[in-house]
mmCIF file of C-alpha atoms in Angstrom:
data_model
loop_
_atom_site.group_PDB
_atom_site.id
_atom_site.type_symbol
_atom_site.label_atom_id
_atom_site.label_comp_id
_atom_site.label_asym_id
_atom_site.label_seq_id
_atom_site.Cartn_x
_atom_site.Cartn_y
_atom_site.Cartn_z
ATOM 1 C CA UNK J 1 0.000 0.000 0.000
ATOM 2 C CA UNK J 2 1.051 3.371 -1.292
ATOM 3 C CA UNK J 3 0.867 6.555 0.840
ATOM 4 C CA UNK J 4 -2.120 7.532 -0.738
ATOM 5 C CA UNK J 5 -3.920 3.600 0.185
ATOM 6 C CA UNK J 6 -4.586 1.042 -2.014
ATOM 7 C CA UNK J 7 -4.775 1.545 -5.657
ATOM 8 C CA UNK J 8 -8.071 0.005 -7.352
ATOM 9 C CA UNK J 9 -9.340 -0.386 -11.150
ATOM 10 C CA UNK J 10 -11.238 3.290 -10.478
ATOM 11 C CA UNK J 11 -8.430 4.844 -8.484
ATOM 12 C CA UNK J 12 -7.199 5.219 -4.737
ATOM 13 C CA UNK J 13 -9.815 2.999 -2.926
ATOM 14 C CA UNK J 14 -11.566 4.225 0.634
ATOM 15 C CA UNK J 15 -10.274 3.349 3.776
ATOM 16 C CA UNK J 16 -11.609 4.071 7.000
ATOM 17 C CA UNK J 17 -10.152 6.250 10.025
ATOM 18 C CA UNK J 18 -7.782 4.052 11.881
ATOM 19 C CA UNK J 19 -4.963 5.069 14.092
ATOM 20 C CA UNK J 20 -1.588 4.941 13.244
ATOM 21 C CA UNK J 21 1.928 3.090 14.364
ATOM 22 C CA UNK J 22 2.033 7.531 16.026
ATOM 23 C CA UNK J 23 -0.760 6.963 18.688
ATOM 24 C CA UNK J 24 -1.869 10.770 18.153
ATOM 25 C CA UNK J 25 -2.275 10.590 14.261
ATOM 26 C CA UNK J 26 -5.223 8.872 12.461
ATOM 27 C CA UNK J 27 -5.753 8.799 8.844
ATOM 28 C CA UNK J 28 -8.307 7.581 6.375
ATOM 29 C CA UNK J 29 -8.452 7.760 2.406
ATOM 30 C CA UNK J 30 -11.591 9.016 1.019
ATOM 31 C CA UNK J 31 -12.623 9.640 -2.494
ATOM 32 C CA UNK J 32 -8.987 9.630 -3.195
ATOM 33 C CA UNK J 33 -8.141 11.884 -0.713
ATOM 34 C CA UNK J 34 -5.901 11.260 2.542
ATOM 35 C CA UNK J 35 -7.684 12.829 5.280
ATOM 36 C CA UNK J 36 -5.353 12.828 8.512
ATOM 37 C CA UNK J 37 -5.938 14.498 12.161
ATOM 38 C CA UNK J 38 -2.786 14.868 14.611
ATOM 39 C CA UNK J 39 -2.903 15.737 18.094
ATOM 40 C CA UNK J 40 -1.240 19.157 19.026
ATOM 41 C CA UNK J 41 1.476 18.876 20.908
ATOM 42 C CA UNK J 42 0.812 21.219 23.708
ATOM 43 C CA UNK J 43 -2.168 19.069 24.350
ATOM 44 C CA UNK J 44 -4.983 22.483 22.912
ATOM 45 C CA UNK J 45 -6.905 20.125 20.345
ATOM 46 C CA UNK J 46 -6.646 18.405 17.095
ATOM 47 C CA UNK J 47 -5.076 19.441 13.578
ATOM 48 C CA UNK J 48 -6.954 18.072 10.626
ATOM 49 C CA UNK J 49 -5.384 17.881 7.533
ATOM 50 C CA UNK J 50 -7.319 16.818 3.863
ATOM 51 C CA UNK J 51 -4.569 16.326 1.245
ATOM 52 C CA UNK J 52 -4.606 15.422 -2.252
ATOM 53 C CA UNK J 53 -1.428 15.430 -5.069
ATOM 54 C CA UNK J 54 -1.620 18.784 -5.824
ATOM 55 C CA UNK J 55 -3.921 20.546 -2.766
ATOM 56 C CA UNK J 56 -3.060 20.268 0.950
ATOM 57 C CA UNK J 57 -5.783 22.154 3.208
ATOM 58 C CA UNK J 58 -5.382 22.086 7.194
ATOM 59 C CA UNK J 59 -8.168 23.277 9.450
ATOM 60 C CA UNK J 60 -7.293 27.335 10.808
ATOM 61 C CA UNK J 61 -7.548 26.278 14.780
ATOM 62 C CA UNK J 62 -7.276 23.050 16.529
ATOM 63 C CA UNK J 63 -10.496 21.519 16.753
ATOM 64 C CA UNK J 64 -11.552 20.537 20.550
ATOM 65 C CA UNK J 65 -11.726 16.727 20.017
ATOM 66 C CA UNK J 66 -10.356 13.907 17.609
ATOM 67 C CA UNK J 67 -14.179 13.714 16.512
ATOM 68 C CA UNK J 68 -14.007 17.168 15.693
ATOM 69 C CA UNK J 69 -11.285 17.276 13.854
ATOM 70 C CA UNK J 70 -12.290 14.007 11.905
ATOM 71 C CA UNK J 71 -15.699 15.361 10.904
ATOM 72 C CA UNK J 72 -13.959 18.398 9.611
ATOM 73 C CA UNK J 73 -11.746 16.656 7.606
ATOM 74 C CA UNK J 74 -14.838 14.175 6.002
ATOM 75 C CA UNK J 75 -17.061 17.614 5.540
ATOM 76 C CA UNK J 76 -14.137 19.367 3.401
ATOM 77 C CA UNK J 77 -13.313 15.922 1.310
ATOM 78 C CA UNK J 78 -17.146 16.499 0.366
ATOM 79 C CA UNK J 79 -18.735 13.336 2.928
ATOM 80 C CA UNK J 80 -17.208 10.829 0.966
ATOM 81 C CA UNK J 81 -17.248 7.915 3.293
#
């Protein structure tokens, strides 16, 4: 598997959020996006980042929860679950 998850017949296929080996980073690949939220390091919230191969947006303010921070991240890769 590739950075950007597995690569199907129609593209990067979906994956759902799981955490990774970094206990405070969890990632998921939606409609060929990678979607990632990391926890701040001073403890204030959650970073969510949607990135695709040419576009990397990252919410303006840590977000109060993981949860937070994950729905923001699914609402700007358009819902794609």
């Amino acid at each position: 598997m590739s950075a950007w998850g597995d690569i199907g017949p129609d593209g990067p296929t979906d994956e759902p959020w799981a955490r990774t080996s970094d206990r405070d980073v969890w990632r998921a690949n939606k409609g060929g996006l990678v979607l990632t939220v990391t926890r701040v390091a001073d403890g204030s919230g959650w970073q969510a980042t949607v990135e695709s191969p040419n576009v990397i947006e990252r919410s303006s303010v840590p977000l109060p929860t993981r949860l937070a921070a994950q729905q923001w991240a699914d609402n700007r890769a358009g819902g794609a679950r």
